[in-house]
Short mmCIF file of C-alpha atoms in Angstrom, two decimals:
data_model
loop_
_atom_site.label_atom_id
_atom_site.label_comp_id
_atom_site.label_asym_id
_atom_site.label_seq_id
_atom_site.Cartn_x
_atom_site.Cartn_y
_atom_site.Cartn_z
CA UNK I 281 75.81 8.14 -4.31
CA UNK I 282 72.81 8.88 -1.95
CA UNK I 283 70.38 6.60 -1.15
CA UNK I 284 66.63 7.13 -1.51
CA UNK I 285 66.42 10.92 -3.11
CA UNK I 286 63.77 11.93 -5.32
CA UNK I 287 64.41 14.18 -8.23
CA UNK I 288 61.94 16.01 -10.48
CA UNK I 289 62.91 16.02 -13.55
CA UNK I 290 62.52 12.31 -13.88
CA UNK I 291 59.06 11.64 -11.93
CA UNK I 292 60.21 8.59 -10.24
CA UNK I 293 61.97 7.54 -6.89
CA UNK I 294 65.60 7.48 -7.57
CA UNK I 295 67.43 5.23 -5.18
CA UNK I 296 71.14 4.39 -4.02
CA UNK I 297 73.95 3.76 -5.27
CA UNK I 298 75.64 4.07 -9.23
CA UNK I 299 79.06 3.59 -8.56
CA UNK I 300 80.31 0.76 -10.45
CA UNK I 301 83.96 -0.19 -9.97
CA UNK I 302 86.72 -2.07 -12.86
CA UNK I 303 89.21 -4.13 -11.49
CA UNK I 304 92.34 -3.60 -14.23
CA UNK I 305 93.04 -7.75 -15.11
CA UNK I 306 94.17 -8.92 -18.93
CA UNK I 307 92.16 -10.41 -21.16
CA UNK I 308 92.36 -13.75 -19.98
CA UNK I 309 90.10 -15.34 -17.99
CA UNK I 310 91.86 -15.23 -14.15
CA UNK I 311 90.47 -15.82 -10.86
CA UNK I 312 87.69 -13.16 -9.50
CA UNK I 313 89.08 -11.61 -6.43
CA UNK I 314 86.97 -12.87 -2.89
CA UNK I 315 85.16 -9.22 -1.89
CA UNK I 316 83.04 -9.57 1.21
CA UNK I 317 79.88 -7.64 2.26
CA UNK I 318 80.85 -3.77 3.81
CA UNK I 319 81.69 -3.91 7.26
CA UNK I 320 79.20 -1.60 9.20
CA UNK I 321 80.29 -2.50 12.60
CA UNK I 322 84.28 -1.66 12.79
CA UNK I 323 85.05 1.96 13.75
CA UNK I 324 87.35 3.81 11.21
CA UNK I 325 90.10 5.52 12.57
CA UNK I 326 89.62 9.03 13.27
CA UNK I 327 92.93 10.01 10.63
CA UNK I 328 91.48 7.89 8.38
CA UNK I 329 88.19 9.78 8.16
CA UNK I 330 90.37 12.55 8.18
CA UNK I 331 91.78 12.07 5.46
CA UNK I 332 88.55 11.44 3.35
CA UNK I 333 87.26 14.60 4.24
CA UNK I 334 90.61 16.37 2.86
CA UNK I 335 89.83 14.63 -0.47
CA UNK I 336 85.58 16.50 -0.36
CA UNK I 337 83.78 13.51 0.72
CA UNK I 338 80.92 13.32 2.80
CA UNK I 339 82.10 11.23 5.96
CA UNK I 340 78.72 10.08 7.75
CA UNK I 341 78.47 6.52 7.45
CA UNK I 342 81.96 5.05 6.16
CA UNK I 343 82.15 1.44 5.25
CA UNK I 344 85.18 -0.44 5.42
CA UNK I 345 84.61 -2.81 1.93
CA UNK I 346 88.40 -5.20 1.93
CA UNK I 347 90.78 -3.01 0.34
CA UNK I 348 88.87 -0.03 0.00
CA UNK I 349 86.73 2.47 1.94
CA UNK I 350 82.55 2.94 0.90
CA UNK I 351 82.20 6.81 0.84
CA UNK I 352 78.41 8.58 -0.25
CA UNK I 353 77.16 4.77 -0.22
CA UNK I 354 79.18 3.82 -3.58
CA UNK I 355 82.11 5.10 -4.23
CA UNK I 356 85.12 3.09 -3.14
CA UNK I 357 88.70 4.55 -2.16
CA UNK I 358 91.41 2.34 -2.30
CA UNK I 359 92.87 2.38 0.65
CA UNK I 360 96.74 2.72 -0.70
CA UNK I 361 96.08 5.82 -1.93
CA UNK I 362 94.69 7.53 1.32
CA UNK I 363 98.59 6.36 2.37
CA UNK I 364 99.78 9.62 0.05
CA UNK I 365 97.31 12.22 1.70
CA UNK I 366 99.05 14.32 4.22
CA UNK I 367 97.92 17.92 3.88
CA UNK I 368 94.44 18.88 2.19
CA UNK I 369 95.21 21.68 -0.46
CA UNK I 370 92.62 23.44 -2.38
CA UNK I 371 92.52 22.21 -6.02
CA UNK I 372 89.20 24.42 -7.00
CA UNK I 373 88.20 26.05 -10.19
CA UNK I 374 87.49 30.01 -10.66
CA UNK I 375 83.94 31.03 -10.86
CA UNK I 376 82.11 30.68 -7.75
CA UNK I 377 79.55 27.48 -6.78
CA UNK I 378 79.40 25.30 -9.75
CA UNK I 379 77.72 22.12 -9.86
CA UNK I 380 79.88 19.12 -11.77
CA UNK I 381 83.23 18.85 -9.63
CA UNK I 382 85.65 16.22 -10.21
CA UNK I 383 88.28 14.04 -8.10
CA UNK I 384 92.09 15.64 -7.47
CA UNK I 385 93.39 12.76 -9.66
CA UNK I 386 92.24 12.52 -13.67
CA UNK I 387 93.24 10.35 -16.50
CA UNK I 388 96.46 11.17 -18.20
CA UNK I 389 97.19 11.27 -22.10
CA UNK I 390 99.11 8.16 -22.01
CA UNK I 391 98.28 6.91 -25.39
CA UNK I 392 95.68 9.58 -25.86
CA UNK I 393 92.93 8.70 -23.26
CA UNK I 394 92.67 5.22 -24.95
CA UNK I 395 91.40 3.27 -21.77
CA UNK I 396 90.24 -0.93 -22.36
CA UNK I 397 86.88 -1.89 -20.68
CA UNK I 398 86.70 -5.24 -20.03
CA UNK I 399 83.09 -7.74 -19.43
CA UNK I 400 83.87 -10.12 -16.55
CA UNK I 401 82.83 -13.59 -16.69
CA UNK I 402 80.75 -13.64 -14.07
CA UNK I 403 77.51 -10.98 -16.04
CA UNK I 404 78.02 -12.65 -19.38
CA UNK I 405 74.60 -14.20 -18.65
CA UNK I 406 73.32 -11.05 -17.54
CA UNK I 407 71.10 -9.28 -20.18
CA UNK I 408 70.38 -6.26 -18.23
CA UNK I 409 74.02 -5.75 -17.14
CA UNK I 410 75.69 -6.88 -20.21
CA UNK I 411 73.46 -5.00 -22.54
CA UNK I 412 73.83 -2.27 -20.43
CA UNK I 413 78.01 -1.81 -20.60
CA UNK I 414 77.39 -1.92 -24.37
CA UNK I 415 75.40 0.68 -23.99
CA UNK I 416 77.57 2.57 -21.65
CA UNK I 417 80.69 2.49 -23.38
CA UNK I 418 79.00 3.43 -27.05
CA UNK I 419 77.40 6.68 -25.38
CA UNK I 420 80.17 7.73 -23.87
CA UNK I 421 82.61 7.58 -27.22
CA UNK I 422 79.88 8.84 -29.47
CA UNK I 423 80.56 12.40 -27.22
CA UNK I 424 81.40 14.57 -30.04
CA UNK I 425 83.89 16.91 -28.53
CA UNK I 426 86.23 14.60 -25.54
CA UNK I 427 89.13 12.73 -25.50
CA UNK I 428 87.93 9.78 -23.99
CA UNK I 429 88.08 6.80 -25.97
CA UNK I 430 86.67 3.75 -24.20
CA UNK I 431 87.98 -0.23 -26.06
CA UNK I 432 85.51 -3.24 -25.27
CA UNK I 433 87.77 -6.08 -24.15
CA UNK I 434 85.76 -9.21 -23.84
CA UNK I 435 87.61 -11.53 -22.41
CA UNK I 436 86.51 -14.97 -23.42
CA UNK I 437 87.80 -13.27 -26.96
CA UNK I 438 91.17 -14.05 -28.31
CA UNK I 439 93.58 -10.70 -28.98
CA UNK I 440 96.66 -10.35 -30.75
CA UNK I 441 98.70 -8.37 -29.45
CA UNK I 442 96.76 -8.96 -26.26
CA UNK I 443 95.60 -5.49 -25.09
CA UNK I 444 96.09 -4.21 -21.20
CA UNK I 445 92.93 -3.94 -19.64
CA UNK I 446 92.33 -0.39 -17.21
CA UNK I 447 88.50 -1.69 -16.03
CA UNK I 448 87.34 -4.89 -15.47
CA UNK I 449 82.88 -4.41 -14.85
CA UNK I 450 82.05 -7.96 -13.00
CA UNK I 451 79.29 -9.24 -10.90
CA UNK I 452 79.16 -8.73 -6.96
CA UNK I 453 79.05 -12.60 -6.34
CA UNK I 454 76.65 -11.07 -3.25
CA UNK I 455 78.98 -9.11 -1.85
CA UNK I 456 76.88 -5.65 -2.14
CA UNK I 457 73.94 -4.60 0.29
CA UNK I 458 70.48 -5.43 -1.12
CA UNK I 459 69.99 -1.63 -1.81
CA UNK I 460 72.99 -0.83 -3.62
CA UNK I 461 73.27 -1.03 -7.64
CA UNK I 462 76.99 -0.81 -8.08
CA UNK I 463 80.18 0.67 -6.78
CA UNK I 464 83.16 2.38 -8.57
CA UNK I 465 86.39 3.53 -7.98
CA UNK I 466 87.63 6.92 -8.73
CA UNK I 467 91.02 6.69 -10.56
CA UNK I 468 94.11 6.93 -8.06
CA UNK I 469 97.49 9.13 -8.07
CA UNK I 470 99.14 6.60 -10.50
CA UNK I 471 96.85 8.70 -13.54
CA UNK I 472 95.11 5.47 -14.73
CA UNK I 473 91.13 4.75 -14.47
CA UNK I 474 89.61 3.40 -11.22
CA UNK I 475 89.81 -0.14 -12.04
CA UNK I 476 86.91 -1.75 -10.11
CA UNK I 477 83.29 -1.42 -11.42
CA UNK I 478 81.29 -4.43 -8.99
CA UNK I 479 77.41 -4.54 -10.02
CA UNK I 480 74.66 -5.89 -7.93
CA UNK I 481 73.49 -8.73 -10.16
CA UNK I 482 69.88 -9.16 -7.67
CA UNK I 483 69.22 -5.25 -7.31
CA UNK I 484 65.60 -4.74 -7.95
CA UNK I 485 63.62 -1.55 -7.81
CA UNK I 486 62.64 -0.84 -4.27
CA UNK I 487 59.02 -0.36 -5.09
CA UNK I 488 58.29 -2.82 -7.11
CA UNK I 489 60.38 -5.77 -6.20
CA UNK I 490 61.41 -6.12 -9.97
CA UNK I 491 64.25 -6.36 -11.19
CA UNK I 492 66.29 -3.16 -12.95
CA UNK I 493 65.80 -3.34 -16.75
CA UNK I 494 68.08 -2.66 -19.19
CA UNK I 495 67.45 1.29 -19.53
CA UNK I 496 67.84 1.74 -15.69
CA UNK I 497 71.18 -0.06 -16.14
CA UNK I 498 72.87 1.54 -18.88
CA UNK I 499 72.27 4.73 -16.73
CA UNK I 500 73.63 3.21 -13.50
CA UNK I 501 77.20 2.26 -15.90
CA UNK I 502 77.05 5.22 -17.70
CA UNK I 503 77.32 6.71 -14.34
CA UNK I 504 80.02 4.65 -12.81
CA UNK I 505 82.73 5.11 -15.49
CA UNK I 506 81.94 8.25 -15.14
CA UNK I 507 83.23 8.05 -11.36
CA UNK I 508 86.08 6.01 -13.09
CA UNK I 509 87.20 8.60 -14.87
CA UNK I 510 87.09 10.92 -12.01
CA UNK I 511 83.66 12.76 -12.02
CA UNK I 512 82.43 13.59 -8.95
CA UNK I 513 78.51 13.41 -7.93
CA UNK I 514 76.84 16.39 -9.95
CA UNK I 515 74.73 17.00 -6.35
CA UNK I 516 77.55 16.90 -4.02
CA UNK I 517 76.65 20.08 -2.55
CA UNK I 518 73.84 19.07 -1.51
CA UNK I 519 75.87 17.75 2.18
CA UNK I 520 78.72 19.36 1.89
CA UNK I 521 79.80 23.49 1.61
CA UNK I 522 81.19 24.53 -2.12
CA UNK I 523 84.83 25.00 -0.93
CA UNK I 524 85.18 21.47 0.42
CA UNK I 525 88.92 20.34 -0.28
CA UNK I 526 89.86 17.88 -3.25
CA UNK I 527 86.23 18.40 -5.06
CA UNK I 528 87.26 20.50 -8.13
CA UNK I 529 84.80 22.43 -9.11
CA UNK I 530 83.79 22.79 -13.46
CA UNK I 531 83.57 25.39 -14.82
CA UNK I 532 80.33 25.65 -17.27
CA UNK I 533 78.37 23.88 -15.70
CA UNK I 534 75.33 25.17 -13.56
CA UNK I 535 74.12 25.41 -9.78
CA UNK I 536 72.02 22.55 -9.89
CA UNK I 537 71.52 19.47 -12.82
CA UNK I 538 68.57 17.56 -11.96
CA UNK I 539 68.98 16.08 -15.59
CA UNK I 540 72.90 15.01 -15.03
CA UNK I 541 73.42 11.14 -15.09
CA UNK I 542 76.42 12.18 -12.10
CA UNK I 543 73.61 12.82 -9.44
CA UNK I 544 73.81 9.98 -6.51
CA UNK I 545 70.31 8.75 -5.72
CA UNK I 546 69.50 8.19 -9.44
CA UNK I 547 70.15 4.59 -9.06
CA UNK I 548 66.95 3.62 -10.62
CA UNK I 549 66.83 6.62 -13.44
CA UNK I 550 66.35 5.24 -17.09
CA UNK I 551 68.17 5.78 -19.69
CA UNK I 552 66.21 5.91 -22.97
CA UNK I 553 65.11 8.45 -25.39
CA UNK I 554 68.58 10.24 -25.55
CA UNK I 555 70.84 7.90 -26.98
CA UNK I 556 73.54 8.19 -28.06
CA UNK I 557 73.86 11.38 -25.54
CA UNK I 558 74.59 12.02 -22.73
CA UNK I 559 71.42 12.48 -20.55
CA UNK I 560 72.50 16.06 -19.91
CA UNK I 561 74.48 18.89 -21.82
CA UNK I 562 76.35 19.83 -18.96
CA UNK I 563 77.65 16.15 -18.19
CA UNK I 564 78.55 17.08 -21.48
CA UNK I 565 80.28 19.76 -20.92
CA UNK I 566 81.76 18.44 -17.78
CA UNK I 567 83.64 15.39 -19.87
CA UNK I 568 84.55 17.67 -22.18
CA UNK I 569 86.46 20.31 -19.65
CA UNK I 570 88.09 17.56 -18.29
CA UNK I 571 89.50 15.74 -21.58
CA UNK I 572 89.26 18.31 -24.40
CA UNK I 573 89.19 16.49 -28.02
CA UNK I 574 93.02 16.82 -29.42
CA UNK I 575 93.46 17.21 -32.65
CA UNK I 576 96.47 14.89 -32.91
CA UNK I 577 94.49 12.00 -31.01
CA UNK I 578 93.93 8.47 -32.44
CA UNK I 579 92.20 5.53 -31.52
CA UNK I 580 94.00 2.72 -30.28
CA UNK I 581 91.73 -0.78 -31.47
CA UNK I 582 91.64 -4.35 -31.34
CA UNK I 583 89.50 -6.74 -33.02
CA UNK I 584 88.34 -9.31 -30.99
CA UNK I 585 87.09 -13.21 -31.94
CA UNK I 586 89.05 -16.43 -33.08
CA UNK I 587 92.22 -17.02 -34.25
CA UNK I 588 91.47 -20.50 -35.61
CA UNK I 589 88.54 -21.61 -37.55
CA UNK I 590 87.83 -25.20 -39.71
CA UNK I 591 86.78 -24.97 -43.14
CA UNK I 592 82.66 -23.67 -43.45
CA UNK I 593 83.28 -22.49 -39.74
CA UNK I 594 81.87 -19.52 -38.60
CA UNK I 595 82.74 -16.73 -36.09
CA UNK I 596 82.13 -13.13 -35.32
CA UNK I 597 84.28 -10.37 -34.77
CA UNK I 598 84.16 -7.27 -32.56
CA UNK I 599 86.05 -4.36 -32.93
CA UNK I 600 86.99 -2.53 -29.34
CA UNK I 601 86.03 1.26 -30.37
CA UNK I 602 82.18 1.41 -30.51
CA UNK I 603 80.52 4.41 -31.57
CA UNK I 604 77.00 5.92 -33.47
CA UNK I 605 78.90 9.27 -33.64
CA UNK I 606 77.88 11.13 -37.00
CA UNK I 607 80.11 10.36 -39.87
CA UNK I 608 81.89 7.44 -38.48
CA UNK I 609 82.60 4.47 -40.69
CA UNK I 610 84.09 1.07 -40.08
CA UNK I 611 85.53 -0.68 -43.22
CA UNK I 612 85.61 -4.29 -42.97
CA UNK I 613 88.12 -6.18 -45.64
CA UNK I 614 89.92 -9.99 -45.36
CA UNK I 615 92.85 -10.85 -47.25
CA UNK I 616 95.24 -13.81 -48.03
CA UNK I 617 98.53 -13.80 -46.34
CA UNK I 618 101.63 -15.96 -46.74
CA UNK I 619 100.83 -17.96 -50.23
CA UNK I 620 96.80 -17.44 -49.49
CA UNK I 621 94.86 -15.70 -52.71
CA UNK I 622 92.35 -14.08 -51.15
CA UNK I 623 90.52 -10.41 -50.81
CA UNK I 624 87.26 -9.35 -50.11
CA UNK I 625 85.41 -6.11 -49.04
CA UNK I 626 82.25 -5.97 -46.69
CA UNK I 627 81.12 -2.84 -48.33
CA UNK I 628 77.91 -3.58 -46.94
CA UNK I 629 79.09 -3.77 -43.06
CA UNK I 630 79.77 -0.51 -41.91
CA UNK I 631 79.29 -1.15 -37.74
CA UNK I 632 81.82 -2.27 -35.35
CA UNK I 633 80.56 -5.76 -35.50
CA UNK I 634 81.71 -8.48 -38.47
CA UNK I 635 79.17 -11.25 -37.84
CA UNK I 636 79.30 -15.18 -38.84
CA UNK I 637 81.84 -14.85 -41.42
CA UNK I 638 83.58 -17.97 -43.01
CA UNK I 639 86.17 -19.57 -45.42
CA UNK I 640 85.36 -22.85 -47.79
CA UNK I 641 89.49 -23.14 -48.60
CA UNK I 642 92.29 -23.52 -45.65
CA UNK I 643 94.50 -20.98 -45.92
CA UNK I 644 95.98 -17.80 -43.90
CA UNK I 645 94.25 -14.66 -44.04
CA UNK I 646 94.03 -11.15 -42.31
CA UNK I 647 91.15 -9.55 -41.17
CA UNK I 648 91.54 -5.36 -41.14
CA UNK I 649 88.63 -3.04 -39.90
CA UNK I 650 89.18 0.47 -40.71
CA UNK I 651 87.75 3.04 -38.24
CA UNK I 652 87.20 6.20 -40.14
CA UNK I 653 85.63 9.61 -40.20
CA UNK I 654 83.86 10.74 -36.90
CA UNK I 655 85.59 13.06 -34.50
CA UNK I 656 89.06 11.98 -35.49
CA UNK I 657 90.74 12.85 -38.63
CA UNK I 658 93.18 10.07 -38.76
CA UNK I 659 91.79 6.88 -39.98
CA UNK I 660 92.99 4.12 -38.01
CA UNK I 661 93.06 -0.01 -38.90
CA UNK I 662 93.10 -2.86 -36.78
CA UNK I 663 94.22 -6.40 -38.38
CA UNK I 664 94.09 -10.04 -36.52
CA UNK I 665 95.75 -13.26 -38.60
CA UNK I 666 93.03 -16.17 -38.74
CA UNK I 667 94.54 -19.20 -39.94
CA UNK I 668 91.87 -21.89 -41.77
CA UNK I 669 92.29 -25.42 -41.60
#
């Protein structure tokens, strides 16, 4: 994304970057990677840059960031898969200059766009950031008409089976500029998600010296898995001519968005009054284009929380598919396994979250959640064993 822009629609100073970046881990808690600061002082090489510029980026001001390269101020490209680029070909759409354009490599339908987001450790603290994946990854499936079904995996939770994780969102540990929000990466040739979403845990608003609240951040990560799932920035004509090489133009979409949450500058846009929308109908239409809803899709869930609980313990349980999207209905029931005589319904409980539930005798039991209604026709269930003692 840009840095300082300012765009209409909005009334305020949008500024830097939204990219956010997942780096793919399990569930388990595991070591954060060391990422140091962007180097601005070594030279890239002149095939390198090459290279970028066959893929439709804007090339002023690369930034080598450890394994990857900073391109528009936050989007990161691994560098492995510059390795593969030999000759630019043109990859664009029919229909003249179009505004939304995405990356040459998308998702696949490897168990039918189901892709696992999960919370690092290191923003669990982090209201703003936290509150704002949540956010994020509820707007995004509540979409009425894509593919795109995005699992919370948080990983202090226990799983079972234990899910593969495509995105891991964590905390910077310092290692972005002051005037950066987040990086992402775009997803690579191997058809999975970019798998790195790093936010800036001390960005604050330029003008103000505050801090980002939690509207401004949902919009910042609403933005970046965007870029994870291979959307371009909706203004990236505004540098760069409408036939530039690996930006694929889609079709549907206007000349200019000023609304679209895919614009770089934006960095300090709030999301609010739209939820659970997108902020404009052509990102919309954009996500849609890209992953169509199938008709023979399903969702693909977990439920996360303990295994093992004492007698008049209490825990809550999350399931990993998160949506307000009309009709949908999650059916919460436990029963008693293996000698346990047990059963009961939580007819009352009809969101993705089960909270402080308990059992007064030991036992075994099974916990189901039943996702129904919605954009998918096929109800799907979800069970995790919970043994009392």
């Amino acid at each position: 994304m840009k840095k300082t822009s300012i765009l209409s629609s909005f009334s305020k100073i949008m500024c830097f970057s939204l990219l956010l970046t997942l780096s793919i881990s399990s569930c388990k808690k595991s070591e954060a990677p060391v990422v140091t600061p962007p180097d601005t002082k070594l030279e890239v090489e002149a095939t390198t840059i090459a290279k970028i510029k066959e893929l439709g980026f804007q090339t002023q001001n690369i930034k080598e960031f450890g394994e990857y390269y900073i391109v528009e101020d936050d989007i990161m490209i691994s560098k492995k898969s510059l390795l593969g680029v030999k000759r630019p070909e043109s990859l664009m759409s029919t229909g003249g200059k179009i505004s939304q354009a995405s990356t040459n490599n998308l998702v696949n339908g490897n168990n039918y766009h189901n892709v696992n987001i999960s919370i690092d450790e290191s923003i669990w603290g982090h209201g703003v950031w936290y509150s704002a994946v949540l956010t994020a990854i509820t707007v995004w499936n509540s979409n009425p008409n894509s593919d795109i079904k995005l699992n919370l995996i948080i990983s202090d939770y226990q799983y079972s089976p234990s899910p593969n994780v495509d995105i891991v969102i964590r905390g910077d540990q310092g290692a972005l500029p002051t005037n950066v929000a987040a990086y992402a990466e775009f997803p690579t040739n191997n058809q999975r998600p970019g798998n790195l979403i790093l936010v800036n845990s001390d960005f604050r608003d330029p003008n103000t010296q505050y801090f980002i609240h939690q509207g401004q951040g949902a919009w910042n990560v609403i933005h970046e898995i965007g870029h994870t799932l291979g959307l371009r920035h909706t203004n990236w004509q505004t540098n760069d001519t409408p036939t530039s090489i690996g930006a694929n133009l889609i079709a549907g979409t206007p000349t200019s968005d000023p609304n679209s949450v895919m614009n770089g500058g934006t960095a300090l846009s709030d999301y609010n009054s739209s939820y659970p929308a997108l902020p404009s109908i052509y990102d919309a239409v954009a996500i849609n284009t890209l992953y169509p809803l199938s008709s023979s899709s399903t969702i693909i869930p977990y439920i996360g929380g303990q295994n093992a609980l004492f007698t008049n313990g209490q825990a809550t349980y999350q399931m990993s598919y998160k949506s307000v999207e009309t009709g949908i209905y999650y059916k919460w029931e436990v029963a008693g396994i293996n000698g346990t005589s047990y059963y009961y319904e939580f007819t009352d409980d009809t969101d993705a979250i089960l909270n402080e539930i308990g059992f007064s005798t030991p036992g075994n039991y099974q916990l189901k959640c039943t996702i129904s209604g919605g954009k998918y026709t096929t109800p799907v269930t979800a069970v995790k064993n919970i043994i009392v003692q």
